[in-house]
Amino acid sequence: MTLLRVEHLSKSFGPSSAIENLSFAISPGTIHSIIGPNGAGKTTLFNLISGLYRPTSGTIWFDDADITALPPHRRARCGLSRTFQNLQVFLNLSALDNVMVGYHLACDGRFLPSLLRLPSVVRRDRDYREQAVALMRFVGLEAFVDAAADAMPYGALKRLELARALAVQPKMLLLDEPAAGLNPKETAELDFLIQQIAAQGITVVLVEHDMRLVWSVSNHILVLDHGRKLAEGTGWEIRHNEDVVAAYLGEGGRHR
Amino acid sequence: MSADFLQFLFSGITQGACYALVGLGFSIIYNASQVINFAQGEFVMIAGMAAVALIDAGAPFVLALAAGVALTVVVGVALEKFAIEPARNASVVTLIIITIGASIFLRGAAELLGGRGFRSMPAFSGNEPIVIGGAALLPQSLWVLGVTVVIIFALGRFFNSTMHGKAMLATAYNPVMAQLMGINTRLVLSLSFALAALLGGIAGVLIAPLSLTYSTVGVMLGLKGFCAAILGGLGKPMGAIAGGLLVGVSEAMTAGYLSSAYKDAVAFVIILVVLVVLPGGLFGGRSVERV
Amino acid sequence: MASLWQPRTGGLLALAGVVAGLPLILPNAFYYDVAILVGINATVCVGLNLLIGYAGQISLGHAGFFALGAYASAILTGDHGWPPLAALAAGAVGVGVLSFVLAQPILKLKGHYLAMGTLGLGIIISIVLNQEAGLTGGPDGMPVPSLRALGHTVAGEHAWYALVGLVLIVSVWLTLNLIDSPVGRALQAVHGSESAAALTGVDVIRYKVLVFVVSAVLASLAGSLFAHYAGFITPAEASFARSIELVTMVVLGGMASTFGAVVGAAVLTILPQALTAFQDFKMLVFGAVLMGTMIFLRKGLVPTLAGLIRNRMRSGRA
Ligand SMILES: Nc1ncnc2c1ncn2[C@@H]1O[C@H](COP(=O)(O)OP(=O)(O)OP(=O)(O)O)[C@@H](O)[C@H]1O
Ligand SMILES: [Mg+2]
């Protein structure tokens, strides 16, 4: 069983290629980490999977459907959701409304019912607003429910992106460096949070430089280098893979 | 080639050279500051009106031209100092409105000082047309073309071989990095407005003998210069020149062969068609937004 | 009580109060005329603000849609004897279809390229209206019959004031509904981050097109009303200067603030009237005021004032 399958995927920007002939699969219900040095192509891979970039060649299968040509909003509908390495919070909205946008697909997005504020729209909005508050509590943002997004600290914005991504009610959640810029305590909380999310049956794909977090949560690890697959396997296999150690992990098995 | 065609080509290239100079101004300011200066057309107007006023007042011709251009540069630098610099980091729309406010202000000032009438400037070297292949070419057109070519080469040298020019290029490429490297980006900003005003001013005195001067002469010129800059891909000086010539020649051909009524629409039809096909302009390339 | 001060309830009540109360202090027909023009401009701006302030997409060509609505009403009622309401509806539908078709490619553009695209669109409309003299009367303009509906003719400043006031209140009400709904959130999300919006399932292009069409249709409706009210229209209604004026109203009042759009429309409609006292200095002062407000009140009048009041209240409480 696979949830995501990537076949012979390539992406080049002009002459340089960021992803080169990459194939791998992710089975549902796992926490899957993708690691690699800066510029290895991890974010590019996420952008390809989520549809922000079109691949130069190759195919992407999600849930047994070929999604290579689907625009991003259709992929969200298929059950893909993500956070961003460079935060993409809606700074012009309140924190709660950021999460409410996450429920966009569940709400009634048609024009006329919204224009007339039909009772059904109002009711559904109210229900999801409650769920959004619950989600904010789940990620530890209960203090920011009424805050404006542009008045929140960096760490809180990262959690806000996570809450918004969860509101999409995805089958697969892509997290791009969620621990970057967090202190050890916050990272420990994130560790716990990721495991809880996975326990709900959401497949988590994690791009991360914080190796302690990676070793702690991952069932499976993919190592990228220069857009190519360097190795793949369990944490133990990766730690003992000579190529990986030589190219990326270095002595001590810790990077950065 | 028929004489008609040649005739249209001459007038198209002359007009196009002016659009190119105005478009270059847009590009230079955009590169230094990410600002679109909607008062760019007013630079053309100021230089023309000031020079004509001075000539009418009895000033020597060359001195009047130089003074008109110099005044324009002063206005350009003042615009940057008093309107753009205090509004750094404002949103794109806000900056657009500030420069539009400036253009209204400058037009108001011009009407106040120079009146609303149309005035003409004598041509630099007479009005005896030169006949080439059956088509008449005014000496003033040669002035426009010659000076434009000189300016293009001078700009090329300025950007590639002087400290200030390189600083401007570096700032355009990456403002933060440029600042870290010790480039005075505020000076670059002033310089870019001075340079854009200089180009606009030169275009203004060059074209004044061909098109009369009046307080609103810069409005359409400014918009078409903006067209030229966007057409070539914003921030690409060579693109702005190509865009300007393309717009000028297309206008002249349309006016000559199709309908002079829709001459002013040509630039905007071209830009819409080009942008639909190439959202980054002719030479802008397709950039992928990074997230 | 707290919910009364949501913009949707309290603000709307306040607006209705102002519209209802203003006749008590408007001394004569001239002031009514200005008030009616404020109402028409405000209606356009409330729609334009959805596009610019909420969805973050600039348009420097909306006067074109306003003028198309005006000319549709003028031509269909004047030359073809259509009932005014049918002409108004036809204009709105026509502008809706036109803006829908044009929006697909144009709204793929971003930033200054979008500004250029919409600017070009508006100018082309203005040139067509100027040149097709057989249809539009050309630069000299054309007369428009008065507004007749349901057996009544809208005539006199009081009737027009009431009608325009009502249209404005309904527009503001619908706009406020929209903003506080899944559609409104989607629009604002598109403004905040297109990538993130798309990945929460928001069909970015669809919502951009939607809001473009809505704002264009509202401009067309206001244009039709204006044509009947003024009784005479010229292509100047479609000019670049007029498009800029509309955008300036939105930005001056405060982007992403519906009441800001109304206030901006009021200020910029009244200002030129007030400046007639300056005669030759009118343009100079107008330009300076424009620059000054944008430099010093960057967020616009209403958000800046609201911020001041909020701070005052907070420090008062502390
Ligand atoms: N939109 C783009 N245009 C041009 N080049 C790009 C673009 N996006 C990524 N690249 C290039 O692709 C390569 C891979 O970048 P990517 O951001 O995917 O790396 P990464 O593995 O996420 O690195 P990091 O750990 O620093 O986040 C880099 O060389 C980068 O410069
Ligand atoms: Mg990355």
CSV table of C-alpha atoms in Angstrom, one decimal, chain A residues 75-161:
chain,number,residue,atom,x,y,z
A,75,ARG,CA,-4.4,18.5,-4.6
A,76,ALA,CA,-5.6,20.0,-1.3
A,77,ARG,CA,-9.0,18.5,-2.1
A,78,CYS,CA,-7.3,15.1,-2.6
A,79,GLY,CA,-6.0,15.3,0.9
A,80,LEU,CA,-2.6,17.0,0.7
A,81,SER,CA,-1.7,19.8,3.0
A,82,ARG,CA,1.5,21.5,4.1
A,83,THR,CA,3.4,24.1,6.0
A,84,PHE,CA,6.1,26.4,4.5
A,85,GLN,CA,9.8,26.9,5.3
A,86,ASN,CA,9.4,30.6,4.6
A,87,LEU,CA,6.2,31.3,6.5
A,88,GLN,CA,3.1,31.9,4.4
A,89,VAL,CA,0.8,33.1,7.1
A,90,PHE,CA,-2.1,35.3,6.0
A,91,LEU,CA,-0.9,38.3,7.9
A,92,ASN,CA,-3.9,40.4,6.9
A,93,LEU,CA,-6.3,38.0,8.8
A,94,SER,CA,-6.7,37.2,12.5
A,95,ALA,CA,-5.1,34.0,13.8
A,96,LEU,CA,-8.5,32.3,14.0
A,97,ASP,CA,-9.4,33.3,10.5
A,98,ASN,CA,-6.1,31.8,9.3
A,99,VAL,CA,-7.3,28.5,10.6
A,100,MET,CA,-10.8,29.1,9.2
A,101,VAL,CA,-9.3,29.4,5.8
A,102,GLY,CA,-7.9,26.0,6.4
A,103,TYR,CA,-11.6,24.8,6.6
A,104,HIS,CA,-12.3,26.4,3.2
A,105,LEU,CA,-13.1,23.1,1.6
A,106,ALA,CA,-15.5,22.2,4.4
A,107,CYS,CA,-17.3,25.5,4.4
A,108,ASP,CA,-19.7,26.7,1.7
A,109,GLY,CA,-17.5,28.7,-0.7
A,110,ARG,CA,-20.2,29.7,-3.1
A,111,PHE,CA,-20.8,33.3,-3.9
A,112,LEU,CA,-24.5,33.8,-3.5
A,113,PRO,CA,-25.0,32.1,-0.1
A,114,SER,CA,-22.1,34.1,1.3
A,115,LEU,CA,-23.3,37.3,-0.2
A,116,LEU,CA,-26.7,36.9,1.4
A,117,ARG,CA,-25.3,35.3,4.5
A,118,LEU,CA,-27.8,32.5,4.4
A,119,PRO,CA,-28.4,30.8,7.8
A,120,SER,CA,-26.7,27.6,6.5
A,121,VAL,CA,-23.5,29.5,5.9
A,122,VAL,CA,-23.6,31.2,9.3
A,123,ARG,CA,-24.3,27.9,11.0
A,124,ARG,CA,-21.5,26.1,9.3
A,125,ASP,CA,-19.1,29.0,10.0
A,126,ARG,CA,-20.0,28.9,13.7
A,127,ASP,CA,-19.4,25.1,13.9
A,128,TYR,CA,-16.1,25.3,12.2
A,129,ARG,CA,-15.1,28.3,14.3
A,130,GLU,CA,-15.4,26.1,17.3
A,131,GLN,CA,-13.3,23.4,15.7
A,132,ALA,CA,-10.8,26.0,14.7
A,133,VAL,CA,-10.5,27.1,18.3
A,134,ALA,CA,-10.0,23.5,19.3
A,135,LEU,CA,-7.3,23.1,16.7
A,136,MET,CA,-5.5,26.2,18.0
A,137,ARG,CA,-5.7,24.7,21.5
A,138,PHE,CA,-4.3,21.5,20.1
A,139,VAL,CA,-1.2,23.2,18.7
A,140,GLY,CA,-0.8,25.3,21.8
A,141,LEU,CA,-2.1,28.6,20.6
A,142,GLU,CA,-5.0,29.0,23.0
A,143,ALA,CA,-3.5,32.4,24.0
A,144,PHE,CA,-3.7,33.7,20.5
A,145,VAL,CA,-7.3,32.9,19.5
A,146,ASP,CA,-8.3,36.6,19.3
A,147,ALA,CA,-4.9,37.8,18.1
A,148,ALA,CA,-4.2,39.4,14.7
A,149,ALA,CA,-1.7,37.3,12.8
A,150,ASP,CA,0.7,40.2,12.2
A,151,ALA,CA,1.0,40.7,16.0
A,152,MET,CA,2.2,37.1,16.7
A,153,PRO,CA,5.8,36.0,17.4
A,154,TYR,CA,7.6,33.7,15.0
A,155,GLY,CA,7.2,30.5,17.0
A,156,ALA,CA,3.5,31.1,17.3
A,157,LEU,CA,3.2,31.7,13.5
A,158,LYS,CA,4.8,28.3,12.8
A,159,ARG,CA,2.2,26.7,15.0
A,160,LEU,CA,-0.5,28.7,13.3
A,161,GLU,CA,0.6,27.3,9.9
